[in-house]
Structure formats: C-alpha cells, structure tokens
Amino acid sequence: GWFSLAAARYFERFGAGREDLARISVKNHHNGTLAPKSFLKREITVEDVLSARIISWPFGLYDCAAQTDGAAAAIVTRADLAKGFRADPVLVKAVTVFAGPNPQKDPSNDFLSWKPTIHAAKEAYRQAGISDPFRQIDVAQLHDCFSLTEMLSYEDLGFCEKGQAKEHVSAGTFALGGELPVNTDGGLKSFGHPTGATGVRMIYENVLQLQGRAGPRQVASPSLALSHNIGGHPTSCGIAILGI
C-alpha cells in the first residue's frame, strides 16, 4: 500500500504510467527465464501486466515481487588470502547500510525518492571511488519489491536524473543488453523474494557476473557490480559494490 501511494505521486509529478512500470516487470520476467534457480520462469507482455488483477492501484499482480523461500551464502576472507581459495576472487569495493526516518511519518518526505538509498549510495560511491555511477557500474541488482521501487532506485542511485527513468526504461537502458543491465537474474520480481536471503542472493548474482559464470544472461566483461537492498517498514538501505 505504501509503495502504491508513491507510484501515484510519481505518476502525477512526472507523467509516468502503468505501461512504464509494466516494461520493468516484462524485463525482469525475461531475465528470470535465463536463471536456472529462479522461482518464476515465465515470459510476460505489457498487456499481461496491464490486464492482471489489481492488488493496490496502480499495482497489478505482475507489479509485485514473488514472495518465496530460499537461502544464499557468501564466503568472505581477506584479500591477501582470497587467491588461496580460487584464482578469480571478487573484491569488496564498498559496503554500507543507512537508516532513515519512517517515510510515513516524515514531514519532508515527498514520496518521490528513498532517502536511505540516496545516503547509502553516496557513501558507497565514496568508498569505491565512483563519481559517475551510470558510466562506471557495469551491472546492478536492485530491490524491485514492486516495479515502482526499481524505477525510483534508478534515480536515487544516480543512474539517471529525477523524473527521467521512464525514458530509460522505454529505451532499454536497463535491459540485459542495455548500457547498464539491472536485475540480470530476474530480481525479486521473477527470481523470487525470500526476504532474509534476498540481499546475499543479489551478491551471488553479481559474483557470477564478475566471474563470467552467468550463462545466457552474462553481461559483457563487467568489472564493477552493485547490489541494493531495502528493508524495515521501510526505513533502511544496504548497498554492496563488488569488483575485480
């Protein structure tokens, strides 16, 4: 319900519509068909999204992530020890978690951005030495609990200017073959959202991408990957940037 309010506000302010959100869901469902461990392996169309039953306007069934069970794990060690385990270890360039006020009780909240994401991204980029995230990051996994959440995150992470996400969605910027592929395994929407494991699952996907082991969804020669996860009710954001 809260995110649907944000969607309605975004529509009013920037002229986006349900079709723009639908394209995000279509993208993520397609990517999910290429991931062996994804929960929903089904291609969908914009028409499927628009004709599905409404959950909380403007969200229909296909705008909402698939809640499921799952597990994920990461092995972490010192950089000087990593090559004793494998020849192509992935390096942690930045890790940060930021909390913010409950947006439902924050008088300055405009429903058009996510403050914890903005603050966490700023710190993560500082740690990783990133000044132009759109040009420097090669692949990203974003918290698409709803299609609108992914759209807001494009802007909050600095991948595009505020209000311009719909143009990039329409142009395929964040598709698997686009300039900055997002949610290459289908994201929460299609891969599935086992809440406690979702963040590490994103890191798992980025490790596969950086090591060139992502199969048919492999991005061309990535060297820097970002994962973005939000939580609380909802009041927090965690970002990890990995590289080779």
C-alpha positions as CSV (number, residue, x, y, z in Angstrom):
1,G,0.0,0.0,0.0
2,W,2.8,2.5,0.9
3,F,4.6,1.9,-2.4
4,S,1.4,2.3,-4.4
5,L,1.0,5.8,-2.9
6,A,4.5,6.6,-4.0
7,A,3.6,5.3,-7.5
8,A,0.5,7.5,-7.7
9,R,2.6,10.6,-6.6
10,Y,5.3,9.7,-9.2
11,F,2.7,9.4,-11.9
12,E,1.3,12.8,-11.0
13,R,4.6,14.6,-10.9
14,F,6.5,13.1,-13.8
15,G,3.8,11.8,-16.2
16,A,4.7,8.2,-16.0
17,G,2.0,5.5,-16.2
18,R,1.3,1.8,-15.6
19,E,2.9,1.0,-19.0
20,D,6.2,2.3,-17.8
21,L,6.1,0.0,-14.7
22,A,4.9,-2.9,-16.9
23,R,8.1,-2.7,-19.0
24,I,10.2,-3.2,-15.9
25,S,8.2,-6.3,-15.0
26,V,8.5,-7.7,-18.5
27,K,12.3,-7.2,-18.4
28,N,12.7,-8.9,-15.1
29,H,10.4,-11.9,-16.1
30,H,12.5,-12.3,-19.3
31,N,15.8,-12.3,-17.3
32,G,14.3,-14.8,-14.8
33,T,13.7,-17.3,-17.6
34,L,17.5,-17.4,-18.1
35,A,18.3,-18.1,-14.5
36,P,18.2,-21.8,-13.5
37,K,17.3,-21.1,-9.9
38,S,14.6,-18.5,-10.5
39,F,11.2,-19.0,-9.0
40,L,9.1,-17.7,-11.9
41,K,10.2,-18.8,-15.4
42,R,7.5,-17.2,-17.5
43,E,7.7,-14.6,-20.2
44,I,5.0,-11.9,-19.9
45,T,3.9,-9.0,-22.0
46,V,2.9,-5.4,-21.2
47,E,-0.7,-6.4,-21.9
48,D,-0.4,-9.2,-19.4
49,V,0.7,-6.7,-16.7
50,L,-2.0,-4.2,-17.5
51,S,-4.8,-6.8,-17.6
52,A,-3.8,-8.6,-14.4
53,R,-6.0,-8.1,-11.3
54,I,-5.2,-5.0,-9.3
55,I,-3.6,-5.5,-5.9
56,S,-3.2,-1.9,-4.8
57,W,-3.6,0.7,-7.6
58,P,-1.6,1.2,-9.7
59,F,0.0,-2.2,-8.9
60,G,-1.4,-5.3,-10.5
61,L,-0.3,-8.8,-9.8
62,Y,2.7,-8.6,-12.1
63,D,4.0,-5.4,-10.4
64,C,4.5,-7.3,-7.2
65,A,7.5,-9.5,-6.3
66,A,7.2,-13.2,-5.7
67,Q,7.5,-14.0,-2.0
68,T,9.1,-17.4,-1.6
69,D,11.5,-19.5,0.4
70,G,15.2,-19.6,-0.3
71,A,18.8,-19.4,1.0
72,A,22.0,-17.8,0.0
73,A,25.6,-17.7,1.3
74,A,28.8,-15.8,0.7
75,I,32.3,-16.7,1.7
76,V,34.3,-13.7,2.9
77,T,38.0,-13.6,3.6
78,R,41.0,-11.2,3.5
79,A,42.1,-10.0,0.1
80,D,45.6,-11.4,0.6
81,L,44.1,-14.9,1.3
82,A,41.4,-15.0,-1.3
83,K,43.6,-16.4,-4.1
84,G,44.4,-19.3,-1.9
85,F,40.7,-20.4,-2.4
86,R,40.3,-19.6,-6.2
87,A,42.2,-17.8,-8.9
88,D,39.5,-15.2,-9.7
89,P,38.2,-13.8,-6.3
90,V,35.8,-10.9,-6.3
91,L,36.9,-7.9,-4.2
92,V,34.6,-5.9,-1.9
93,K,34.9,-2.3,-3.0
94,A,32.2,-0.8,-0.7
95,V,29.6,-1.9,1.9
96,T,27.3,0.4,3.6
97,V,23.9,0.4,5.4
98,F,21.9,3.6,6.1
99,A,18.7,4.0,8.1
100,G,16.3,6.9,7.8
101,P,13.0,8.1,9.3
102,N,9.8,6.2,8.7
103,P,8.7,7.8,5.4
104,Q,5.1,7.5,6.5
105,K,5.9,9.9,9.5
106,D,8.5,12.1,7.9
107,P,7.1,15.6,7.1
108,S,9.7,16.2,4.5
109,N,9.0,13.0,2.6
110,D,7.8,13.8,-1.0
111,F,7.1,10.2,-2.0
112,L,9.4,10.7,-5.0
113,S,12.6,9.3,-3.6
114,W,14.1,7.0,-1.0
115,K,16.3,8.8,1.5
116,P,18.2,5.8,2.8
117,T,19.1,4.8,-0.8
118,I,20.4,8.2,-1.6
119,H,22.5,8.4,1.6
120,A,23.8,4.8,1.3
121,A,24.7,5.3,-2.4
122,K,26.7,8.5,-1.6
123,E,28.8,6.7,1.0
124,A,29.3,3.6,-1.1
125,Y,30.4,5.6,-4.1
126,R,32.8,7.5,-1.9
127,Q,34.3,4.2,-0.6
128,A,34.6,2.7,-4.1
129,G,35.9,5.9,-5.8
130,I,32.8,6.2,-8.1
131,S,32.0,9.6,-9.5
132,D,29.7,8.6,-12.4
133,P,27.7,5.5,-11.4
134,F,25.9,5.2,-14.7
135,R,29.2,5.0,-16.6
136,Q,31.3,3.2,-14.0
137,I,29.0,0.4,-12.8
138,D,28.6,-2.4,-15.3
139,V,25.7,-4.4,-13.7
140,A,23.3,-3.9,-10.8
141,Q,20.8,-5.9,-8.8
142,L,18.1,-3.6,-7.3
143,H,15.4,-4.2,-4.8
144,D,12.3,-4.5,-7.0
145,C,9.8,-5.5,-4.4
146,F,7.4,-3.6,-6.7
147,S,8.1,-2.3,-10.2
148,L,7.9,1.3,-8.9
149,T,10.6,0.6,-6.4
150,E,13.0,-0.3,-9.2
151,M,12.1,2.8,-11.1
152,L,12.7,5.1,-8.1
153,S,16.0,3.3,-7.4
154,Y,17.3,4.1,-10.9
155,E,17.1,7.8,-9.9
156,D,18.1,7.5,-6.3
157,L,21.3,5.6,-7.2
158,G,22.2,8.3,-9.8
159,F,21.8,6.1,-12.8
160,C,19.6,8.8,-14.3
161,E,18.1,12.2,-13.4
162,K,15.0,12.5,-11.3
163,G,11.9,12.0,-13.5
164,Q,13.8,10.5,-16.4
165,A,13.6,6.9,-15.5
166,K,10.6,6.2,-17.8
167,E,12.6,7.3,-20.9
168,H,15.4,5.0,-20.0
169,V,13.0,2.1,-19.4
170,S,11.4,2.7,-22.8
171,A,14.9,2.8,-24.5
172,G,16.0,-0.4,-22.9
173,T,18.9,1.2,-21.0
174,F,18.5,-1.3,-18.1
175,A,17.7,-4.4,-20.1
176,L,20.1,-7.3,-20.3
177,G,21.7,-5.9,-23.5
178,G,21.4,-2.3,-22.4
179,E,24.0,0.2,-21.2
180,L,23.5,-0.8,-17.5
181,P,21.8,-4.1,-17.1
182,V,19.7,-4.3,-13.9
183,N,18.3,-7.4,-12.2
184,T,20.0,-9.8,-14.6
185,D,18.6,-12.9,-12.9
186,G,15.0,-11.6,-12.8
187,G,15.3,-9.7,-9.5
188,L,12.8,-10.1,-6.6
189,K,10.0,-10.0,-9.2
190,S,11.0,-13.2,-11.0
191,F,13.9,-14.8,-9.3
192,G,11.9,-14.6,-6.0
193,H,12.0,-12.7,-2.8
194,P,13.0,-14.9,0.2
195,T,13.1,-11.9,2.4
196,G,16.0,-12.8,4.7
197,A,18.2,-14.2,1.8
198,T,17.4,-11.6,-0.8
199,G,20.4,-9.3,-0.2
200,V,23.0,-12.1,-0.3
201,R,21.3,-13.6,-3.4
202,M,22.0,-10.3,-5.2
203,I,25.6,-10.6,-4.2
204,Y,25.7,-14.1,-5.5
205,E,24.4,-13.0,-8.9
206,N,27.0,-10.2,-9.1
207,V,29.8,-12.6,-8.3
208,L,28.6,-14.9,-11.1
209,Q,28.6,-11.9,-13.4
210,L,32.0,-10.7,-12.4
211,Q,33.5,-14.1,-12.8
212,G,31.8,-14.7,-16.2
213,R,29.7,-17.6,-14.9
214,A,26.2,-16.2,-15.5
215,G,25.5,-18.3,-18.7
216,P,22.9,-16.9,-21.1
217,R,22.3,-13.8,-19.0
218,Q,26.1,-12.9,-18.8
219,V,26.9,-9.2,-19.2
220,A,29.8,-8.4,-21.5
221,S,33.1,-8.1,-19.5
222,P,31.8,-6.5,-16.2
223,S,34.3,-5.2,-13.7
224,L,32.1,-3.4,-11.2
225,A,28.8,-4.6,-9.8
226,L,26.3,-3.0,-7.4
227,S,23.6,-4.6,-5.2
228,H,20.9,-2.6,-3.5
229,N,18.6,-3.8,-0.8
230,I,16.0,-2.0,1.3
231,G,14.1,-3.1,4.4
232,G,12.5,-2.2,7.6
233,H,9.0,-0.7,7.5
234,P,10.6,0.6,5.2
235,T,13.4,2.6,6.7
236,S,16.8,1.2,5.7
237,C,19.1,0.5,2.7
238,G,22.1,-1.6,2.2
239,I,24.5,-1.3,-0.7
240,A,27.5,-3.5,-1.7
241,I,29.8,-2.8,-4.6
242,L,32.0,-5.6,-5.8
243,G,34.7,-5.6,-8.4
244,I,37.6,-7.5,-10.0
